[in-house]
Amino acid sequence: MNKVIFLSRLLQERDKFELLLNRVGFSRRMTTKGVSGKLSIKDLLADVLAREQFIADRLNEILHGDVYSPSVSHRSLENFESVNGYPDYESTLFEKENSRYSVASKYRNIGVDDIVEQEIATYGNILAAFEKLTHDQCLDHDLYHRTAEHTYKSYRRTSIEINHWLQSIAPESY
């Protein structure tokens, strides 16, 4: 993998994700619970935002020569989340099952438009940081895989859930 191929894939996956969100449309549909368990599309977007913020911060740390170490104790895991506002997604102690509900609760009082605005800005930060990184930095820090995991793989997982929900609420054709 190289940066040109990776960035092209990221942009293509992002376009697909945004087209799906545009298909969803109205804000009331974005806040309807039940898309994935008790979560709404707004909640799922908050999770995408948190994952993107996680990797954006790691990319910036690498650019500035800082070193990220995944949390190795439950106390450090809790401290990481309280300091950063999102889970330590790469810690072996991170529990994936309930993380979306935890993130959703933090964004409960933030409007859809604000989440979308923050998410778009964070995505832009990822692109800007990634373009500054050298190919060797990307390889040394496994950034092609890590960035994919927190961006377009997250878009894909979320898109599957949204598409399934959209199909389930579509009027039946006779």
mmCIF file of C-alpha atoms in Angstrom:
data_model
loop_
_atom_site.group_PDB
_atom_site.id
_atom_site.type_symbol
_atom_site.label_atom_id
_atom_site.label_comp_id
_atom_site.label_asym_id
_atom_site.label_seq_id
_atom_site.Cartn_x
_atom_site.Cartn_y
_atom_site.Cartn_z
ATOM 1 C CA MET A 1 0.000 0.000 0.000
ATOM 2 C CA ASN A 2 1.118 3.556 -0.568
ATOM 3 C CA LYS A 3 -0.328 6.934 0.379
ATOM 4 C CA VAL A 4 -1.808 7.684 -3.041
ATOM 5 C CA ILE A 5 -3.709 4.392 -3.161
ATOM 6 C CA PHE A 6 -4.750 4.677 0.473
ATOM 7 C CA LEU A 7 -6.010 8.255 0.162
ATOM 8 C CA SER A 8 -7.894 7.364 -3.021
ATOM 9 C CA ARG A 9 -9.612 4.466 -1.214
ATOM 10 C CA LEU A 10 -10.404 6.683 1.779
ATOM 11 C CA LEU A 11 -11.952 9.349 -0.468
ATOM 12 C CA GLN A 12 -14.033 6.781 -2.368
ATOM 13 C CA GLU A 13 -15.326 5.189 0.819
ATOM 14 C CA ARG A 14 -16.071 8.598 2.270
ATOM 15 C CA ASP A 15 -18.075 9.568 -0.829
ATOM 16 C CA LYS A 16 -20.172 6.391 -0.495
ATOM 17 C CA PHE A 17 -20.795 7.119 3.175
ATOM 18 C CA GLU A 18 -21.836 10.711 2.542
ATOM 19 C CA LEU A 19 -24.161 9.656 -0.289
ATOM 20 C CA LEU A 20 -25.882 7.235 2.074
ATOM 21 C CA LEU A 21 -26.278 9.925 4.734
ATOM 22 C CA ASN A 22 -27.741 12.259 2.122
ATOM 23 C CA ARG A 23 -30.231 9.516 1.234
ATOM 24 C CA VAL A 24 -31.352 9.378 4.863
ATOM 25 C CA GLY A 25 -32.265 13.040 4.679
ATOM 26 C CA PHE A 26 -34.315 14.676 7.390
ATOM 27 C CA SER A 27 -33.022 15.344 10.885
ATOM 28 C CA ARG A 28 -35.973 13.502 12.411
ATOM 29 C CA ARG A 29 -34.830 10.328 10.629
ATOM 30 C CA MET A 30 -31.293 10.904 11.912
ATOM 31 C CA THR A 31 -32.541 10.852 15.507
ATOM 32 C CA THR A 32 -34.966 7.941 15.220
ATOM 33 C CA LYS A 33 -33.926 5.180 17.608
ATOM 34 C CA GLY A 34 -33.716 1.581 16.483
ATOM 35 C CA VAL A 35 -31.198 1.769 13.642
ATOM 36 C CA SER A 36 -28.802 -0.445 15.573
ATOM 37 C CA GLY A 37 -30.302 -1.698 18.802
ATOM 38 C CA LYS A 38 -31.515 1.435 20.588
ATOM 39 C CA LEU A 39 -29.133 3.698 18.654
ATOM 40 C CA SER A 40 -30.051 6.311 16.068
ATOM 41 C CA ILE A 41 -28.063 7.412 13.021
ATOM 42 C CA LYS A 42 -27.009 10.429 15.098
ATOM 43 C CA ASP A 43 -25.595 8.015 17.698
ATOM 44 C CA LEU A 44 -23.782 6.040 15.012
ATOM 45 C CA LEU A 45 -22.333 9.276 13.607
ATOM 46 C CA ALA A 46 -21.104 10.196 17.083
ATOM 47 C CA ASP A 47 -19.297 6.852 17.172
ATOM 48 C CA VAL A 48 -17.758 7.533 13.734
ATOM 49 C CA LEU A 49 -16.684 10.965 14.981
ATOM 50 C CA ALA A 50 -15.086 9.528 18.128
ATOM 51 C CA ARG A 51 -13.173 6.933 16.103
ATOM 52 C CA GLU A 52 -12.008 9.554 13.635
ATOM 53 C CA GLN A 53 -10.948 11.867 16.462
ATOM 54 C CA PHE A 54 -8.991 8.997 17.988
ATOM 55 C CA ILE A 55 -6.971 8.403 14.813
ATOM 56 C CA ALA A 56 -6.643 12.122 14.000
ATOM 57 C CA ASP A 57 -5.022 12.629 17.395
ATOM 58 C CA ARG A 58 -2.694 9.649 16.871
ATOM 59 C CA LEU A 59 -1.649 11.001 13.437
ATOM 60 C CA ASN A 60 -0.889 14.398 14.948
ATOM 61 C CA GLU A 61 1.106 12.783 17.745
ATOM 62 C CA ILE A 62 3.235 10.984 15.173
ATOM 63 C CA LEU A 63 3.750 14.226 13.243
ATOM 64 C CA HIS A 64 4.973 15.882 16.442
ATOM 65 C CA GLY A 65 7.150 12.962 17.540
ATOM 66 C CA ASP A 66 4.917 11.958 20.425
ATOM 67 C CA VAL A 67 4.367 8.319 21.261
ATOM 68 C CA TYR A 68 0.944 6.800 21.920
ATOM 69 C CA SER A 69 0.791 3.769 24.152
ATOM 70 C CA PRO A 70 -2.465 1.854 24.497
ATOM 71 C CA SER A 71 -3.892 1.733 28.006
ATOM 72 C CA VAL A 72 -2.681 -1.292 29.949
ATOM 73 C CA SER A 73 -4.802 -0.938 33.076
ATOM 74 C CA HIS A 74 -8.452 -0.212 33.660
ATOM 75 C CA ARG A 75 -7.512 2.967 35.511
ATOM 76 C CA SER A 76 -5.422 4.219 32.572
ATOM 77 C CA LEU A 77 -8.255 3.248 30.216
ATOM 78 C CA GLU A 78 -10.715 5.352 32.240
ATOM 79 C CA ASN A 79 -8.228 8.229 32.475
ATOM 80 C CA PHE A 80 -7.629 8.131 28.733
ATOM 81 C CA GLU A 81 -11.343 8.480 28.016
ATOM 82 C CA SER A 82 -11.880 11.233 30.580
ATOM 83 C CA VAL A 83 -8.945 13.243 29.200
ATOM 84 C CA ASN A 84 -9.662 12.696 25.488
ATOM 85 C CA GLY A 85 -13.440 12.348 25.442
ATOM 86 C CA TYR A 86 -13.367 9.091 23.477
ATOM 87 C CA PRO A 87 -12.339 5.515 24.297
ATOM 88 C CA ASP A 88 -8.860 4.100 23.817
ATOM 89 C CA TYR A 89 -9.940 2.042 20.840
ATOM 90 C CA GLU A 90 -6.566 0.312 20.474
ATOM 91 C CA SER A 91 -6.215 -0.862 24.066
ATOM 92 C CA THR A 92 -6.576 -4.597 24.591
ATOM 93 C CA LEU A 93 -8.797 -3.707 27.562
ATOM 94 C CA PHE A 94 -11.254 -1.763 25.397
ATOM 95 C CA GLU A 95 -14.707 -3.384 25.379
ATOM 96 C CA LYS A 96 -16.209 -2.984 21.918
ATOM 97 C CA GLU A 97 -19.688 -4.188 22.831
ATOM 98 C CA ASN A 98 -20.853 -1.182 24.826
ATOM 99 C CA SER A 99 -18.621 1.545 23.423
ATOM 100 C CA ARG A 100 -21.226 2.927 21.027
ATOM 101 C CA TYR A 101 -23.710 3.425 23.848
ATOM 102 C CA SER A 102 -21.045 5.147 25.931
ATOM 103 C CA VAL A 103 -20.124 7.501 23.084
ATOM 104 C CA ALA A 104 -23.800 8.134 22.254
ATOM 105 C CA SER A 105 -24.509 9.177 25.836
ATOM 106 C CA LYS A 106 -21.729 11.788 25.671
ATOM 107 C CA TYR A 107 -23.277 13.290 22.534
ATOM 108 C CA ARG A 108 -26.884 13.049 23.726
ATOM 109 C CA ASN A 109 -27.299 16.818 24.139
ATOM 110 C CA ILE A 110 -25.418 17.771 20.983
ATOM 111 C CA GLY A 111 -27.467 18.353 17.842
ATOM 112 C CA VAL A 112 -27.110 16.358 14.639
ATOM 113 C CA ASP A 113 -25.822 19.392 12.739
ATOM 114 C CA ASP A 114 -23.086 19.976 15.326
ATOM 115 C CA ILE A 115 -22.015 16.327 15.216
ATOM 116 C CA VAL A 116 -21.905 16.429 11.411
ATOM 117 C CA GLU A 117 -19.886 19.668 11.506
ATOM 118 C CA GLN A 118 -17.388 18.217 13.995
ATOM 119 C CA GLU A 119 -17.143 14.984 12.053
ATOM 120 C CA ILE A 120 -16.427 16.759 8.751
ATOM 121 C CA ALA A 121 -13.744 18.891 10.443
ATOM 122 C CA THR A 122 -12.145 15.817 12.004
ATOM 123 C CA TYR A 123 -12.161 14.002 8.655
ATOM 124 C CA GLY A 124 -10.414 17.032 7.152
ATOM 125 C CA ASN A 125 -7.827 16.903 9.939
ATOM 126 C CA ILE A 126 -7.157 13.246 9.142
ATOM 127 C CA LEU A 127 -6.584 14.030 5.470
ATOM 128 C CA ALA A 128 -4.323 16.989 6.275
ATOM 129 C CA ALA A 129 -2.242 15.022 8.780
ATOM 130 C CA PHE A 130 -2.007 11.946 6.562
ATOM 131 C CA GLU A 131 -0.707 13.986 3.653
ATOM 132 C CA LYS A 132 2.116 15.360 5.852
ATOM 133 C CA LEU A 133 3.258 11.915 6.968
ATOM 134 C CA THR A 134 6.025 10.148 5.098
ATOM 135 C CA HIS A 135 5.586 6.698 3.627
ATOM 136 C CA ASP A 136 8.079 5.370 6.188
ATOM 137 C CA GLN A 137 6.093 6.891 9.059
ATOM 138 C CA CYS A 138 2.968 5.230 7.705
ATOM 139 C CA LEU A 139 4.720 1.868 7.585
ATOM 140 C CA ASP A 140 6.512 2.253 10.929
ATOM 141 C CA HIS A 141 3.240 3.026 12.730
ATOM 142 C CA ASP A 142 0.994 0.689 10.691
ATOM 143 C CA LEU A 143 -1.047 3.737 9.710
ATOM 144 C CA TYR A 144 -2.634 2.321 6.590
ATOM 145 C CA HIS A 145 -4.316 -0.378 8.654
ATOM 146 C CA ARG A 146 -4.972 1.758 11.738
ATOM 147 C CA THR A 147 -6.403 4.695 9.818
ATOM 148 C CA ALA A 148 -8.582 2.407 7.711
ATOM 149 C CA GLU A 149 -9.936 0.781 10.866
ATOM 150 C CA HIS A 150 -11.006 4.118 12.342
ATOM 151 C CA THR A 151 -12.272 5.690 9.117
ATOM 152 C CA TYR A 152 -13.555 3.765 6.147
ATOM 153 C CA LYS A 153 -14.022 0.436 7.875
ATOM 154 C CA SER A 154 -16.143 2.306 10.402
ATOM 155 C CA TYR A 155 -18.059 3.921 7.509
ATOM 156 C CA ARG A 156 -18.688 0.467 6.032
ATOM 157 C CA ARG A 157 -19.942 -1.037 9.294
ATOM 158 C CA THR A 158 -22.203 1.938 9.921
ATOM 159 C CA SER A 159 -23.457 1.940 6.322
ATOM 160 C CA ILE A 160 -24.483 -1.703 6.569
ATOM 161 C CA GLU A 161 -26.563 -0.914 9.653
ATOM 162 C CA ILE A 162 -28.132 2.179 8.094
ATOM 163 C CA ASN A 163 -28.946 0.371 4.834
ATOM 164 C CA HIS A 164 -30.506 -2.503 6.748
ATOM 165 C CA TRP A 165 -32.614 -0.047 8.743
ATOM 166 C CA LEU A 166 -33.653 1.879 5.611
ATOM 167 C CA GLN A 167 -34.796 -1.380 4.009
ATOM 168 C CA SER A 168 -36.741 -2.308 7.120
ATOM 169 C CA ILE A 169 -38.675 0.981 7.160
ATOM 170 C CA ALA A 170 -39.269 1.187 3.411
ATOM 171 C CA PRO A 171 -42.928 0.787 2.439
ATOM 172 C CA GLU A 172 -43.608 -2.644 1.087
ATOM 173 C CA SER A 173 -44.197 -2.826 -2.638
ATOM 174 C CA TYR A 174 -46.995 -4.945 -3.947
#
